[in-house]
Amino acid sequence: MMIAENLKKVKATLNPGVKLVAVSKFHPIAALRQAYDEGQRMFGESHVQEVLIKQQALPEDVEWHFIGHLQTNKVKQLVPFVSLIHSVDSMKLLREIDKQAQKCGRVVDVLLQIHVAAEETKFGFAPEEAMQLLQQDEWRELKHVHITGLMAMATNTEDERQVECEFEQVHQLFETMKNRFFANDATFNQLSMGMSGDYLLAQKHGSTMVRVGSLIFGERNYGSER
Ligand SMILES: *Cc1c(COP(=O)(O)O)cnc(C)c1O
């Protein structure tokens, strides 16, 4: 019951049009099913082995979002069913997704992950690296991968001004890229920003997709991650 109530509460705080990715990593299939029964369809996972198991167990109409660091050798397993990969952090990974997607006759939607947080542990392109990637034309030749926006995480801090500043930085980058590289592509329209602790701030700065885990499913029982 808790999950259903939590989900309702979170949804009630979302701006119109903002999508909710329920981050279900490390939570059991029964927990996902409760959210599913409440109508939730987008689930976020960060480990390939785990999402493979859950994908088998849940109905076909779930949209699986991959939000964790992705190694190129695991792309092949993910590409047949994934809806959106939020965490593209290298040209090499983009090429591999394209290659595997071509093999299964798909075009896979991805976001470029932008690193703006103060922590060194977070993956992603520096803003200028992401600009450079788009300035070179190679990505345009990858016909089986489709860049639909950006993803970012803010620093894990109580300092809301810093968090807002980082979100706004990514928002500005997103607008710049949209005008410069996607003027003729209305599908470059997703800005994935905001987690349980900061999604309300992310919404203030243009987020179109929030990734909320613990507020819906409770605390995760595991060691490290963040
Ligand atoms: C785990 C995770 C989340 C969700 O975190 P919560 O604080 O539980 O909401 C969001 N985004 C990414 C990339 C994550 O790894």
Short mmCIF file of C-alpha atoms and ligand atoms in Angstrom, two decimals:
data_model
loop_
_atom_site.label_atom_id
_atom_site.label_comp_id
_atom_site.label_asym_id
_atom_site.label_seq_id
_atom_site.Cartn_x
_atom_site.Cartn_y
_atom_site.Cartn_z
CA MET A 1 0.00 0.00 0.00
CA MET A 2 2.84 2.37 0.83
CA ILE A 3 4.13 2.31 -2.72
CA ALA A 4 0.75 3.24 -4.14
CA GLU A 5 0.44 6.16 -1.76
CA ASN A 6 3.99 7.34 -2.31
CA LEU A 7 3.48 7.23 -6.04
CA LYS A 8 0.33 9.31 -5.81
CA LYS A 9 2.05 11.88 -3.63
CA VAL A 10 4.99 12.25 -6.00
CA LYS A 11 2.76 12.49 -9.06
CA ALA A 12 0.70 15.22 -7.41
CA THR A 13 3.82 17.38 -7.20
CA LEU A 14 4.85 17.08 -10.85
CA ASN A 15 4.38 19.92 -13.29
CA PRO A 16 2.09 19.12 -16.23
CA GLY A 17 3.96 17.15 -18.87
CA VAL A 18 6.84 16.11 -16.63
CA LYS A 19 7.44 12.37 -16.90
CA LEU A 20 8.09 10.19 -13.90
CA VAL A 21 10.69 7.43 -14.11
CA ALA A 22 10.22 5.22 -11.04
CA VAL A 23 13.74 4.17 -10.11
CA SER A 24 13.35 0.60 -8.96
CA LYS A 25 16.98 -0.58 -8.81
CA PHE A 26 17.63 -2.99 -5.93
CA HIS A 27 13.91 -3.30 -5.19
CA PRO A 28 12.15 -6.65 -5.63
CA ILE A 29 9.81 -7.49 -8.48
CA ALA A 30 6.84 -7.39 -6.07
CA ALA A 31 7.55 -3.70 -5.44
CA LEU A 32 7.62 -2.94 -9.16
CA ARG A 33 4.40 -4.82 -9.61
CA GLN A 34 2.68 -2.68 -6.99
CA ALA A 35 3.73 0.45 -8.86
CA TYR A 36 2.68 -1.15 -12.13
CA ASP A 37 -0.77 -1.88 -10.72
CA GLU A 38 -1.07 1.82 -9.88
CA GLY A 39 -0.51 2.60 -13.54
CA GLN A 40 3.23 3.31 -13.47
CA ARG A 41 4.90 2.23 -16.71
CA MET A 42 8.34 3.86 -16.78
CA PHE A 43 10.89 2.13 -14.58
CA GLY A 44 14.54 3.10 -14.16
CA GLU A 45 17.26 0.55 -13.52
CA SER A 46 21.02 0.87 -13.34
CA HIS A 47 22.37 -2.67 -13.65
CA VAL A 48 22.04 -4.77 -16.78
CA GLN A 49 21.70 -8.17 -15.09
CA GLU A 50 18.98 -6.84 -12.83
CA VAL A 51 16.93 -5.21 -15.55
CA LEU A 52 17.11 -8.39 -17.65
CA ILE A 53 15.53 -10.39 -14.84
CA LYS A 54 12.86 -7.78 -14.12
CA GLN A 55 12.02 -7.36 -17.78
CA GLN A 56 11.23 -11.08 -17.97
CA ALA A 57 8.97 -10.85 -14.94
CA LEU A 58 6.92 -7.77 -15.76
CA PRO A 59 4.37 -7.11 -18.50
CA GLU A 60 5.46 -6.15 -21.99
CA ASP A 61 4.13 -2.62 -21.82
CA VAL A 62 6.69 -1.52 -19.22
CA GLU A 63 9.11 1.10 -20.55
CA TRP A 64 12.57 0.25 -19.26
CA HIS A 65 14.88 3.20 -18.77
CA PHE A 66 18.55 2.51 -18.21
CA ILE A 67 20.06 5.13 -15.92
CA GLY A 68 23.33 3.61 -14.68
CA HIS A 69 26.83 3.59 -16.06
CA LEU A 70 26.79 1.32 -19.10
CA GLN A 71 29.76 -0.74 -20.26
CA THR A 72 30.02 -1.32 -23.99
CA ASN A 73 30.13 -5.10 -23.57
CA LYS A 74 26.66 -5.06 -21.95
CA VAL A 75 24.94 -2.95 -24.61
CA LYS A 76 23.99 -5.96 -26.66
CA GLN A 77 21.76 -7.40 -23.92
CA LEU A 78 19.97 -4.13 -23.29
CA VAL A 79 19.27 -2.91 -26.79
CA PRO A 80 16.52 -5.37 -27.78
CA PHE A 81 14.03 -3.97 -25.25
CA VAL A 82 15.28 -0.74 -23.65
CA SER A 83 13.13 2.39 -24.15
CA LEU A 84 15.66 5.06 -23.25
CA ILE A 85 19.30 4.98 -22.20
CA HIS A 86 19.90 8.06 -20.02
CA SER A 87 23.58 7.52 -19.45
CA VAL A 88 25.54 7.84 -22.70
CA ASP A 89 28.91 9.19 -21.65
CA SER A 90 31.24 8.47 -24.59
CA MET A 91 31.32 8.38 -28.37
CA LYS A 92 32.45 4.77 -28.10
CA LEU A 93 29.28 3.86 -26.22
CA LEU A 94 27.12 5.75 -28.72
CA ARG A 95 28.74 3.80 -31.58
CA GLU A 96 28.20 0.48 -29.83
CA ILE A 97 24.52 1.22 -29.18
CA ASP A 98 24.14 2.12 -32.86
CA LYS A 99 25.85 -1.09 -33.94
CA GLN A 100 23.78 -3.36 -31.71
CA ALA A 101 20.54 -1.52 -32.49
CA GLN A 102 21.19 -1.96 -36.20
CA LYS A 103 21.56 -5.71 -35.64
CA CYS A 104 18.11 -5.92 -34.07
CA GLY A 105 16.50 -3.49 -36.46
CA ARG A 106 15.80 -0.80 -33.89
CA VAL A 107 16.49 2.87 -33.39
CA VAL A 108 17.34 3.35 -29.72
CA ASP A 109 16.64 6.65 -27.96
CA VAL A 110 19.42 7.96 -25.74
CA LEU A 111 20.33 10.97 -23.64
CA LEU A 112 23.81 12.38 -23.26
CA GLN A 113 24.80 12.41 -19.60
CA ILE A 114 26.30 15.74 -18.57
CA HIS A 115 28.65 16.00 -15.63
CA VAL A 116 28.13 19.18 -13.64
CA ALA A 117 28.22 17.92 -10.05
CA ALA A 118 31.16 18.62 -7.80
CA GLU A 119 31.66 14.92 -7.01
CA GLU A 120 34.32 13.21 -9.07
CA THR A 121 32.54 9.88 -8.99
CA LYS A 122 29.75 10.83 -11.36
CA PHE A 123 30.07 9.84 -14.98
CA GLY A 124 29.22 12.00 -17.95
CA PHE A 125 30.54 14.49 -20.47
CA ALA A 126 31.74 17.88 -19.34
CA PRO A 127 29.44 20.44 -21.03
CA GLU A 128 32.15 21.45 -23.52
CA GLU A 129 32.91 17.80 -24.37
CA ALA A 130 29.26 17.22 -25.21
CA MET A 131 29.28 20.33 -27.40
CA GLN A 132 32.37 19.01 -29.20
CA LEU A 133 30.70 15.67 -29.80
CA LEU A 134 27.77 17.38 -31.51
CA GLN A 135 30.04 19.73 -33.46
CA GLN A 136 31.67 16.75 -35.11
CA ASP A 137 29.29 15.15 -37.54
CA GLU A 138 29.90 11.49 -36.79
CA TRP A 139 26.81 11.16 -34.57
CA ARG A 140 24.62 12.18 -37.50
CA GLU A 141 25.76 9.09 -39.39
CA LEU A 142 24.66 6.75 -36.62
CA LYS A 143 21.19 5.95 -37.91
CA HIS A 144 20.19 3.49 -35.21
CA VAL A 145 20.75 5.70 -32.23
CA HIS A 146 18.73 8.82 -31.62
CA ILE A 147 19.84 11.54 -29.22
CA THR A 148 16.67 12.90 -27.63
CA GLY A 149 18.13 15.10 -24.90
CA LEU A 150 20.35 15.35 -21.85
CA MET A 151 20.57 13.77 -18.41
CA ALA A 152 22.32 15.15 -15.36
CA MET A 153 22.73 14.72 -11.64
CA ALA A 154 23.37 17.59 -9.28
CA THR A 155 25.80 17.53 -6.39
CA ASN A 156 24.50 15.67 -3.35
CA THR A 157 24.42 18.69 -1.02
CA GLU A 158 22.05 20.59 1.24
CA ASP A 159 23.01 23.77 -0.57
CA GLU A 160 19.97 24.36 -2.75
CA ARG A 161 21.57 27.31 -4.50
CA GLN A 162 24.36 25.12 -5.77
CA VAL A 163 21.91 22.43 -6.90
CA GLU A 164 19.75 24.96 -8.74
CA CYS A 165 22.80 26.52 -10.33
CA GLU A 166 23.92 23.13 -11.68
CA PHE A 167 20.45 22.30 -13.01
CA GLU A 168 20.24 25.70 -14.69
CA GLN A 169 23.64 25.17 -16.28
CA VAL A 170 22.41 21.94 -17.89
CA HIS A 171 19.14 23.62 -18.87
CA GLN A 172 21.04 26.35 -20.70
CA LEU A 173 23.24 23.78 -22.42
CA PHE A 174 20.13 21.89 -23.50
CA GLU A 175 18.59 25.04 -25.01
CA THR A 176 21.82 25.95 -26.78
CA MET A 177 22.15 22.47 -28.28
CA LYS A 178 18.51 22.43 -29.32
CA ASN A 179 18.93 25.67 -31.25
CA ARG A 180 22.31 24.86 -32.71
CA PHE A 181 22.10 21.18 -33.58
CA PHE A 182 18.47 20.13 -33.44
CA ALA A 183 16.63 23.10 -34.92
CA ASN A 184 14.92 20.71 -37.35
CA ASP A 185 14.38 17.88 -34.91
CA ALA A 186 11.54 18.44 -32.46
CA THR A 187 12.32 15.12 -30.80
CA PHE A 188 15.38 16.54 -29.04
CA ASN A 189 13.09 17.42 -26.15
CA GLN A 190 13.97 15.49 -23.00
CA LEU A 191 15.85 16.87 -20.04
CA SER A 192 16.23 14.15 -17.40
CA MET A 193 17.06 15.88 -14.11
CA GLY A 194 16.01 15.40 -10.52
CA MET A 195 15.97 12.57 -7.99
CA SER A 196 14.09 12.09 -4.70
CA GLY A 197 16.01 14.83 -2.92
CA ASP A 198 16.05 17.46 -5.63
CA TYR A 199 13.37 16.85 -8.27
CA LEU A 200 11.32 19.87 -7.22
CA LEU A 201 14.36 22.06 -7.84
CA ALA A 202 15.01 20.30 -11.15
CA GLN A 203 11.45 21.05 -12.26
CA LYS A 204 12.06 24.74 -11.67
CA HIS A 205 14.91 24.54 -14.15
CA GLY A 206 13.29 22.86 -17.09
CA SER A 207 13.39 19.18 -16.25
CA THR A 208 10.98 17.16 -18.41
CA MET A 209 11.69 13.81 -16.77
CA VAL A 210 12.45 13.11 -13.12
CA ARG A 211 14.04 9.91 -11.81
CA VAL A 212 12.59 9.20 -8.39
CA GLY A 213 13.47 6.08 -6.41
CA SER A 214 13.49 6.16 -2.62
CA LEU A 215 10.50 8.50 -2.28
CA ILE A 216 8.42 5.84 -4.02
CA PHE A 217 9.98 2.54 -2.99
CA GLY A 218 11.69 3.47 0.29
CA GLU A 219 15.35 3.13 1.14
CA ARG A 220 17.48 0.73 -0.86
CA ASN A 221 19.34 -1.94 1.08
CA TYR A 222 22.83 -2.02 -0.35
CA GLY A 223 26.22 -0.55 0.24
CA SER A 224 27.54 2.15 -2.03
CA GLU A 225 26.05 3.75 -5.17
CA ARG A 226 25.67 7.34 -4.03
C1 LIG B 1 19.47 5.74 -8.01
C2 LIG B 1 19.32 6.83 -8.99
C3 LIG B 1 18.22 7.71 -8.95
C4 LIG B 1 17.14 7.68 -7.88
O1 LIG B 1 17.65 8.09 -6.66
P1 LIG B 1 16.65 8.40 -5.41
O2 LIG B 1 17.45 9.32 -4.57
O3 LIG B 1 16.39 7.09 -4.77
O4 LIG B 1 15.44 9.02 -5.96
C5 LIG B 1 18.12 8.65 -9.96
N1 LIG B 1 19.04 8.75 -10.93
C6 LIG B 1 20.10 7.93 -11.00
C7 LIG B 1 21.07 8.09 -12.12
C8 LIG B 1 20.29 6.96 -10.03
O5 LIG B 1 21.35 6.15 -10.11
#
